[in-house]
Coordinates of C-alpha atoms in Angstrom, one line a residue:
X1 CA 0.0 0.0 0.0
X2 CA 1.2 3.5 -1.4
X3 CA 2.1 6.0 1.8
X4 CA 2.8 9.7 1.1
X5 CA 3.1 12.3 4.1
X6 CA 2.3 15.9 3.0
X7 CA 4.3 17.9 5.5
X8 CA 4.4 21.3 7.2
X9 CA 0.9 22.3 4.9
X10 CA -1.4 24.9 6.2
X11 CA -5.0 22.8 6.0
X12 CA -8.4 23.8 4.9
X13 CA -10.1 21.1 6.1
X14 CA -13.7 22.7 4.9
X15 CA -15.9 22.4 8.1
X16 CA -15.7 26.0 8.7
X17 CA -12.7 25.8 10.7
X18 CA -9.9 28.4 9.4
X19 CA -6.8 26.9 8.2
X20 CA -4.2 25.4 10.6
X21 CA -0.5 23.4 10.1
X22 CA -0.2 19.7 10.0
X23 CA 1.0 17.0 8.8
X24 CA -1.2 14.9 6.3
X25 CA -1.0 10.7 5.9
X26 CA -2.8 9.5 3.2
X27 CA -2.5 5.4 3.0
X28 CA -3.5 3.9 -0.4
X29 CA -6.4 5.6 -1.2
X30 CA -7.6 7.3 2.2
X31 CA -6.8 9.8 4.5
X32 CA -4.7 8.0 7.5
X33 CA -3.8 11.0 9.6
X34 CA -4.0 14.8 10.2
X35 CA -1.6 15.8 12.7
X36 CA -1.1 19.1 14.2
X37 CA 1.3 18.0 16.3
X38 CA 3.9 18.5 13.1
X39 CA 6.4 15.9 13.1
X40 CA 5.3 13.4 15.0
X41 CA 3.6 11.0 12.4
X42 CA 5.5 7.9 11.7
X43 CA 7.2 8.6 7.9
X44 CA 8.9 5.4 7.2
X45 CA 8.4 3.9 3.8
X46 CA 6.4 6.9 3.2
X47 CA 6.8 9.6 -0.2
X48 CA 7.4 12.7 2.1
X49 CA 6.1 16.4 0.0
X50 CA 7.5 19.5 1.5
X51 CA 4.4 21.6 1.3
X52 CA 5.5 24.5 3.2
X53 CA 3.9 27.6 1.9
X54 CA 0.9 26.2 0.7
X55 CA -3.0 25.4 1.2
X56 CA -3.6 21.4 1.9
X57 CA -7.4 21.2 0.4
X58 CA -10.2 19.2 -0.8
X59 CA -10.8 18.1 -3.9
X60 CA -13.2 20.5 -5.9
X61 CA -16.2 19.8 -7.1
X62 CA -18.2 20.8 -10.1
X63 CA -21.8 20.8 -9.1
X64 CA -22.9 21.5 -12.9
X65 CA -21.0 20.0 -14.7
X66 CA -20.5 19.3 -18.8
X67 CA -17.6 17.7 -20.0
X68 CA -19.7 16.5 -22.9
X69 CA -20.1 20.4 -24.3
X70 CA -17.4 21.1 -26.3
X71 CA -17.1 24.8 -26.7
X72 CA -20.1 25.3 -29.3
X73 CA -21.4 28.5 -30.0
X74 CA -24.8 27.0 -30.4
X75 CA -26.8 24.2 -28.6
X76 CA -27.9 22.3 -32.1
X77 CA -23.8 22.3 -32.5
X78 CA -23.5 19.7 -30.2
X79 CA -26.1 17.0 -31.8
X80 CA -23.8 17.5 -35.3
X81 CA -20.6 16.0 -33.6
X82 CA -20.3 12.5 -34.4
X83 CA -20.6 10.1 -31.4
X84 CA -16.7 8.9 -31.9
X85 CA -15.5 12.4 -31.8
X86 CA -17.1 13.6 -29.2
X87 CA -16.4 10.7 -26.7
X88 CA -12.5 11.4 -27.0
X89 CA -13.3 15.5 -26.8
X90 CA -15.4 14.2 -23.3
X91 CA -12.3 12.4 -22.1
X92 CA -10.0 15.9 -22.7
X93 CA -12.9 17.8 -21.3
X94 CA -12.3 15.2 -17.7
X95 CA -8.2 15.8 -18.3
X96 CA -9.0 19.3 -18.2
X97 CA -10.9 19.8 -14.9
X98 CA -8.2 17.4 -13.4
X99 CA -5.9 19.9 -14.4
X100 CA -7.6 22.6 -12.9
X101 CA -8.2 21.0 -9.1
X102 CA -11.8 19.2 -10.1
X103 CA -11.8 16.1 -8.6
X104 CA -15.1 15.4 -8.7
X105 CA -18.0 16.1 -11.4
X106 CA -21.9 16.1 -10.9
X107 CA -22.6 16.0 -14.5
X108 CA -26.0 18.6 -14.8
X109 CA -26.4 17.0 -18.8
X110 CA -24.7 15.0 -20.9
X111 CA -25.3 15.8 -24.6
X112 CA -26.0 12.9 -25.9
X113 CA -27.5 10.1 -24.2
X114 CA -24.8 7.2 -23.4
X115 CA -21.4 9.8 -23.1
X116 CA -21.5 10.4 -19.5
X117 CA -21.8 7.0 -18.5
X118 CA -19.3 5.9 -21.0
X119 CA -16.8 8.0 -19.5
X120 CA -17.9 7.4 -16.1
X121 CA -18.1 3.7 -16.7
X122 CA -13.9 3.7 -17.8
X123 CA -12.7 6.6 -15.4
X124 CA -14.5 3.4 -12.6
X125 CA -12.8 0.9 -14.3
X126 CA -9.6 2.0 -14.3
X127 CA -9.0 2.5 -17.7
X128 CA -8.0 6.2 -17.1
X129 CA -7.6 8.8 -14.6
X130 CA -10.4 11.2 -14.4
X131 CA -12.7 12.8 -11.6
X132 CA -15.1 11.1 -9.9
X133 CA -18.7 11.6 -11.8
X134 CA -22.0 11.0 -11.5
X135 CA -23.5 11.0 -15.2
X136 CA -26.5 12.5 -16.2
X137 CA -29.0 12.1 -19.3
X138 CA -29.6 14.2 -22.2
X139 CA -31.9 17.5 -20.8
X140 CA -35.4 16.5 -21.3
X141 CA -37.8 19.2 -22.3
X142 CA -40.9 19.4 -23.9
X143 CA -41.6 21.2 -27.6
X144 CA -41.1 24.4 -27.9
X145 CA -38.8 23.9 -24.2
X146 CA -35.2 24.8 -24.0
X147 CA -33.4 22.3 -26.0
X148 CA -36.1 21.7 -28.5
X149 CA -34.0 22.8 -31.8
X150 CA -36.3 21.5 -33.9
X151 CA -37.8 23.3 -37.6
X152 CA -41.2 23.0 -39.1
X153 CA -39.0 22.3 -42.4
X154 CA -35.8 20.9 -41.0
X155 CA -35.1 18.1 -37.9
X156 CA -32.4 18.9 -35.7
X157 CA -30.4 17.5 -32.5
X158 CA -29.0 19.8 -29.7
X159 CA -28.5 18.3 -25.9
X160 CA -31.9 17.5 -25.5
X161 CA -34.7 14.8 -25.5
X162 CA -38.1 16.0 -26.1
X163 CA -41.4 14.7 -23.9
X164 CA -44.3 15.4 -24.4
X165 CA -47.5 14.8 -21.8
X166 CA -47.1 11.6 -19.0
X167 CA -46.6 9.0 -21.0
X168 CA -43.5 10.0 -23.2
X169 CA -42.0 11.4 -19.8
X170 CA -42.2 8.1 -18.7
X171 CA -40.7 6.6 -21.3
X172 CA -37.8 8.8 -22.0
X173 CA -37.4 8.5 -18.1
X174 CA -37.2 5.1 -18.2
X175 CA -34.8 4.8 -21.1
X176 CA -32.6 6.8 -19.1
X177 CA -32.4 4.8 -16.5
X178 CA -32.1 1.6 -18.8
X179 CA -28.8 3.0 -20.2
X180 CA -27.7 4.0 -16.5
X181 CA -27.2 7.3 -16.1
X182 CA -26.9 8.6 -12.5
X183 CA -28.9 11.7 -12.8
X184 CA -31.8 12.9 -14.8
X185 CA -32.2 16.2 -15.9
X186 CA -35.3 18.0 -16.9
X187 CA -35.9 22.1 -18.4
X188 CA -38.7 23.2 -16.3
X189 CA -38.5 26.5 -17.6
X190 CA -37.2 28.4 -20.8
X191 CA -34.0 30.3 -20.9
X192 CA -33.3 33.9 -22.4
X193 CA -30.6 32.2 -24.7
X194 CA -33.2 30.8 -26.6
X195 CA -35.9 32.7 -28.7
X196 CA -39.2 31.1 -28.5
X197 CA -39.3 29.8 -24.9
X198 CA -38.0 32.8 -22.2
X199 CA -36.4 32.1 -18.6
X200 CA -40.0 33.4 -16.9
X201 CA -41.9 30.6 -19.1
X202 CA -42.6 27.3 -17.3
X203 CA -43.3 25.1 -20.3
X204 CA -43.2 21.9 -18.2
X205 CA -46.2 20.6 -16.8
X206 CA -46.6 19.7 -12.8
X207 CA -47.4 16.3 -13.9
X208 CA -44.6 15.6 -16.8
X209 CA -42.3 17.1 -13.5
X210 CA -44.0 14.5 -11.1
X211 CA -43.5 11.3 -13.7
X212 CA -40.0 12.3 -14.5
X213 CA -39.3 12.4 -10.4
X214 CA -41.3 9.1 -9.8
X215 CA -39.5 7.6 -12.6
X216 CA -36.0 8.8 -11.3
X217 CA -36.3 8.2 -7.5
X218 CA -37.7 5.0 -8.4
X219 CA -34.7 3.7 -9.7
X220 CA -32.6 5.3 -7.2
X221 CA -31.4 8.2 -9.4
X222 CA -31.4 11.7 -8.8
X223 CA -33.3 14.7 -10.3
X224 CA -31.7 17.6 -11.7
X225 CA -33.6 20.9 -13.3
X226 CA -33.1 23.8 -15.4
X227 CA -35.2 26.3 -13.4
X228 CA -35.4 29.7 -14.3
X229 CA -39.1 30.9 -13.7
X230 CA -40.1 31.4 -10.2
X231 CA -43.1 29.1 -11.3
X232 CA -40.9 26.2 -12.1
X233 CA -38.4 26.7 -9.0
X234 CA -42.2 26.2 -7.1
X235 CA -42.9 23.3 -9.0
X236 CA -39.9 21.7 -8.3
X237 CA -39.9 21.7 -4.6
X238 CA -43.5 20.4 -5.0
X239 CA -42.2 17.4 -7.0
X240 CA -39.0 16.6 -4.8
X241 CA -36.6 17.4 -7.5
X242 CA -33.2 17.1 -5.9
X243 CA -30.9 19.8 -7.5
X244 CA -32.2 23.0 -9.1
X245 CA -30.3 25.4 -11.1
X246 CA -30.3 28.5 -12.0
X247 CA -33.4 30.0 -9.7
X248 CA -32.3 33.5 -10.4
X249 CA -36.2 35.1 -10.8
X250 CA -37.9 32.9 -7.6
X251 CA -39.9 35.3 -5.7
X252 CA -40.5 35.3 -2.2
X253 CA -42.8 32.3 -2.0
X254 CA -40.0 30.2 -3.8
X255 CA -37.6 30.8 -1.6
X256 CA -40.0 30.0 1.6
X257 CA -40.6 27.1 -0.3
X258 CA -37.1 26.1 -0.5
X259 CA -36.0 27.3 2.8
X260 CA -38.1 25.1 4.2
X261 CA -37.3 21.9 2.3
X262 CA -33.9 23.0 2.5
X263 CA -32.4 19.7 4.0
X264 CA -34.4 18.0 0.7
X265 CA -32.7 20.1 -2.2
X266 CA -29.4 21.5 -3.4
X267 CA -29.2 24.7 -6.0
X268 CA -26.6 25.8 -8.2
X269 CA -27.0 29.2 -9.4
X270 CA -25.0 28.2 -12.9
X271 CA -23.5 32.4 -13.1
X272 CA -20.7 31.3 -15.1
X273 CA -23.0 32.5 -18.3
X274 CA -23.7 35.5 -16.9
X275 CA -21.0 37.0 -15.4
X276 CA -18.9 36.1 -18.8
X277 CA -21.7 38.1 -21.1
X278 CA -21.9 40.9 -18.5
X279 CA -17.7 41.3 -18.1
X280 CA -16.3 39.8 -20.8
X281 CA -19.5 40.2 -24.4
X282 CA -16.9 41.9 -26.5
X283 CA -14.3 38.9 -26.6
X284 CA -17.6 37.2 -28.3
X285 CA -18.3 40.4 -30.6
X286 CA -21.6 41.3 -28.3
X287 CA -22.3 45.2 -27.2
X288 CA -23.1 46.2 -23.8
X289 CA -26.6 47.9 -25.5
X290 CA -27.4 44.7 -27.3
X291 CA -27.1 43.0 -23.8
X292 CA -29.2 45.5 -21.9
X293 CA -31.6 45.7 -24.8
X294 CA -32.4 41.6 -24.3
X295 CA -32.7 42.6 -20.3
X296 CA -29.3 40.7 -19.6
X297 CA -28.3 43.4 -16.8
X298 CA -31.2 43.2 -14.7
X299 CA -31.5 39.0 -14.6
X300 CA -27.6 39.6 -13.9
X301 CA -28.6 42.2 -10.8
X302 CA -31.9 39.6 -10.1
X303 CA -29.5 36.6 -9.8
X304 CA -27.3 38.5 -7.3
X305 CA -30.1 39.4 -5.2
X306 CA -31.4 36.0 -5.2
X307 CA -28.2 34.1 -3.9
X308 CA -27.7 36.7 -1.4
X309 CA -30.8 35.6 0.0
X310 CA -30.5 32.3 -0.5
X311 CA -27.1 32.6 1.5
X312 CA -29.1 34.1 4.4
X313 CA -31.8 31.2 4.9
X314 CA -29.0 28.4 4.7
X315 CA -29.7 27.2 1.7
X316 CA -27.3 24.7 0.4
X317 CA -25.6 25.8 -3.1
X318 CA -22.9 24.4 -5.5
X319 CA -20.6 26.1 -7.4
X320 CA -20.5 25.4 -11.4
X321 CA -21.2 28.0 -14.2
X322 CA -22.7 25.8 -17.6
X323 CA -19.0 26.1 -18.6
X324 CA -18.6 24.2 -22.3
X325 CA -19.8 27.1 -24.4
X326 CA -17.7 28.7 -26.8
X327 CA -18.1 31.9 -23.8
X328 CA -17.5 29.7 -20.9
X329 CA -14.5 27.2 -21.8
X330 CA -13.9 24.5 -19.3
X331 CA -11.1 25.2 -17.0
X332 CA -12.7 28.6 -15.9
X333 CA -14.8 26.9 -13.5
X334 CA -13.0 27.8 -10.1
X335 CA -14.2 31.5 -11.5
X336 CA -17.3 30.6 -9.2
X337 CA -15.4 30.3 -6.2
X338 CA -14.7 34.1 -6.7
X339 CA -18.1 34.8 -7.8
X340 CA -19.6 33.4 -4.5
X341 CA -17.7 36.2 -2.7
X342 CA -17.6 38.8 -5.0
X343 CA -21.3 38.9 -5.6
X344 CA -23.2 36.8 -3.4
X345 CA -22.0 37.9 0.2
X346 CA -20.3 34.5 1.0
X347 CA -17.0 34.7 3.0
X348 CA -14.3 33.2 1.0
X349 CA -14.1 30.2 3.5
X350 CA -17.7 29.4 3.0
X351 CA -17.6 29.7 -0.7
X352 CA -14.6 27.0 -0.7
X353 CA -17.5 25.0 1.0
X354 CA -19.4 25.2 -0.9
X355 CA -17.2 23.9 -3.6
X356 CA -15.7 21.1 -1.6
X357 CA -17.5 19.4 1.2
X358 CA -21.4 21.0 0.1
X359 CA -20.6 19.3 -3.5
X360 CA -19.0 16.2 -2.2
X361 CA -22.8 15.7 -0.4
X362 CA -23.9 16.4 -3.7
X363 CA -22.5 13.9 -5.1
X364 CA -23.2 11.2 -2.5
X365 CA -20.5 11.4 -0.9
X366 CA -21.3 12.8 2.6
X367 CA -19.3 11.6 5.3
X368 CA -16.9 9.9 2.7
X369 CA -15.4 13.1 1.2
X370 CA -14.8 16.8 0.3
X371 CA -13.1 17.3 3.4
X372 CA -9.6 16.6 4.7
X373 CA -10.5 14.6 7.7
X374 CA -8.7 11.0 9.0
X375 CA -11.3 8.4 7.2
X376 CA -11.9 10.1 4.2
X377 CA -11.3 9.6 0.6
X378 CA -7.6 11.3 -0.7
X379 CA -9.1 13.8 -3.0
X380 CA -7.0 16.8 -2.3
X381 CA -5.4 19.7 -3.6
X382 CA -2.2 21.4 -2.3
X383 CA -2.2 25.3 -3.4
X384 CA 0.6 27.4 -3.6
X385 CA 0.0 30.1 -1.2
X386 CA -3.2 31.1 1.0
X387 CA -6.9 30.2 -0.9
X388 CA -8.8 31.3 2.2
X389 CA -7.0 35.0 1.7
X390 CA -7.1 35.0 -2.2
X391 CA -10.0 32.2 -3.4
X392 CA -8.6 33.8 -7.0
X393 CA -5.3 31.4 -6.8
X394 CA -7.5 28.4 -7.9
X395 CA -8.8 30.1 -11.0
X396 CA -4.2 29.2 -12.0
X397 CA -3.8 25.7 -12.8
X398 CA -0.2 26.4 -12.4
X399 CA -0.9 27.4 -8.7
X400 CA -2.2 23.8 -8.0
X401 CA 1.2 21.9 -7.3
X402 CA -1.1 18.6 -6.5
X403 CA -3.9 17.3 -7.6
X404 CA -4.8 13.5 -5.6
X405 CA -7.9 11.7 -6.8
X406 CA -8.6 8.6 -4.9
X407 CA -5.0 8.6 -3.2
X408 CA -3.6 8.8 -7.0
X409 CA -1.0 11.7 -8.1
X410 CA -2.4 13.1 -10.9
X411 CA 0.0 15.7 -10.8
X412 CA 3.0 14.5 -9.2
X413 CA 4.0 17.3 -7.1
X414 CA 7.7 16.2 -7.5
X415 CA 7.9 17.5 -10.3
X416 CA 8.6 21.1 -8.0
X417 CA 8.5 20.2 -4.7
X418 CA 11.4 18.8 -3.2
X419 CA 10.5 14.7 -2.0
X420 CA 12.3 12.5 -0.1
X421 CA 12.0 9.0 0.3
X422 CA 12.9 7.8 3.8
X423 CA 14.0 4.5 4.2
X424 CA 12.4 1.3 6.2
X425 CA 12.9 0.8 9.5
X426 CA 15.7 -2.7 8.4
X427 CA 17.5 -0.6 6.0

């Protein structure tokens, strides 16, 4: 069994505790010690990393996650990449979030049906490295819902698989579940990216959200939405739908409704798309007028308002952005650590929560992982220099000396930090 101590780090554990030194044992593929007592943990036969200087952390996690988006300017882009293709652009896509501190991703839609749990399926067999992932089915909407890219004249794919009434719900449900995806995710409401169905539409019905959950929980699978409208945040919370994005227009009665259930549902605010239209629409050759024109600056102020208040009543929120568009590239995603603090009133150590041990419950994993505790899974990062006092150091993969999935070195740090390798005890 592999033994590496990480010495002299300064440890974000992620309980809320601010940082402290210790020493760190992790033994095969779990965390064996954390000892503040530096020095004292028994280091023979172990790889010993000098991490003095840096921030001993979790393993991320991306709560909305696409690895199967490629960096298309527009959804019906993704349906014309061949299936070959776009398997070994998926795998690159998992490389990339490795590089960049992800350890783990809670895929929000896969786009197209089987390539999440493809990739999942050989990252769990060992036939590469990659994050751990929960893999989730094509976004099932309804016609004329988002994802519907569809022409009187002229069929076309996107990311999406279109239900329509109880029954077809049912049955794309249950296809889903046949090929084994982990999650299933539905569009509740439209989105102001698209032009016939707008974020404050709820084309989803109550019942197609009911059959899709009944379906889902059924099989032990978790619901995921696309929920815009205050109308369908409310009708998700009815239905028991597990993780719901976006929620930037709920009103007050939505978020009573989900303060109350909020030990029953996780949200993910998805601002990634946002933030990069608002501060960065000319890289992409859009004006500032033609964004306020399309009311982008006030569901930009709305969204902000919202999280602050969802922050106040405890609700419990992921970080992830929708990065995979041509606007949001992956590897940007630790952008939302930043955007927690910056414009949602979170203190940086509860925004590196929220992207560590909050996600790692996301993903099943509470009490297993997502924070640095004896017992737990070896998914950690060391960071050169403080996170807690600059979250921004993340957004660098070439401040992330080490990234450890599973107890594995995906990136060896001695390849810049000075390693020893003690010898055994009859040497």
């Amino acid at each position: 069994m592999s033994r590496i101590l990480i010495r002299n780090a300064m440890v974000f554990d992620a309980t809320g505790a601010e940082p402290y030194p210790a020493d760190v044992l992790v033994e095969g593929n779990r965390i064996r010690a954390v000892a503040t007592d530096l020095g004292t943990v028994d280091a023979i036969g172990a790889d010993v990393i000098d991490a003095t200087g840096m921030t001993l952390m979790p393993g991320m996690v991306e709560g909305h996650s696409h690895p199967t988006f490629t960096g298309v300017s527009e959804p019906a882009q993704l349906g014309e990449i061949p299936p070959e293709e776009h398997l070994i652009m998926t795998i690159k896509n998992t490389r990339v979030m490795l590089d960049h501190g992800f350890t783990s991703l809670f895929e929000a839609a896969s786009a197209k049906l089987r390539l999440g749990v493809v990739t999942r399926n050989a990252i769990n067999a060992g036939d590469f490295i990659g994050p751990r992932m929960r893999a989730a089915s094509p976004e099932i909407t309804t016609t004329a819902g988002l994802g519907d890219e569809r022409r009187v004249h002229l069929y076309r794919e996107s990311f999406a698989l279109i239900a329509d009434g109880v029954d077809e719900m049912r049955k794309v449900a249950r296809l889903c579940m046949r090929e084994g995806v982990d999650n299933l995710k539905i569009n509740v409401s439209g989105d102001d990216f698209v032009t016939h169905a707008k974020a404050r539409i709820t084309p989803m019905s109550r019942a197609e959200i009911a059959t899709a959950v009944e379906v889902g929980h059924e099989f032990g699978r978790m619901l995921v939405a696309h929920s815009r409208s205050a109308e369908s945040v409310k009708r998700c919370v009815e239905a028991g739908v597990d993780c719901i994005y976006h929620c930037d227009q709920s009103d007050e009665e939505a978020l009573d409704m989900l303060e109350r259930n909020k030990h029953k549902h996780y949200v993910g605010p998805a601002f990634g798309l946002l933030y990069n239209l608002m501060y960065e629409h000319e890289k992409i050759g859009i004006t500032k007028a033609w964004l306020i024109e399309r009311g982008f600056d006030k569901a930009f102020e709305v969204s902000c308002e919202t999280y602050h208040q969802m922050r106040k009543r405890g609700i419990r929120v992921v970080i992830g952005g929708d990065y995979g568009f041509a606007f949001t590239p992956q590897g940007q995603n630790a952008r939302d650590i930043s955007h927690f603090v910056r414009f949602f009133g979170y203190t940086p150590n509860e925004a590196l929560q929220c992207a560590t041990r909050v996600g790692a419950d996301l993903m099943g994993l509470k009490g297993q992982c997502g924070e640095v505790r004896e017992g737990y899974l070896a998914d950690l990062l060391l960071v050169k220099g403080d996170v807690v006092a600059d979250v921004s150091l993340l957004q660098d993969k070439d401040n992330i000396a080490m990234v450890m999935t599973d107890g594995r070195l995906w990136k060896d740090p001695r390849r810049s930090i000075a390693r020893e390798k003690l010898p055994l005890a009859a040497e």
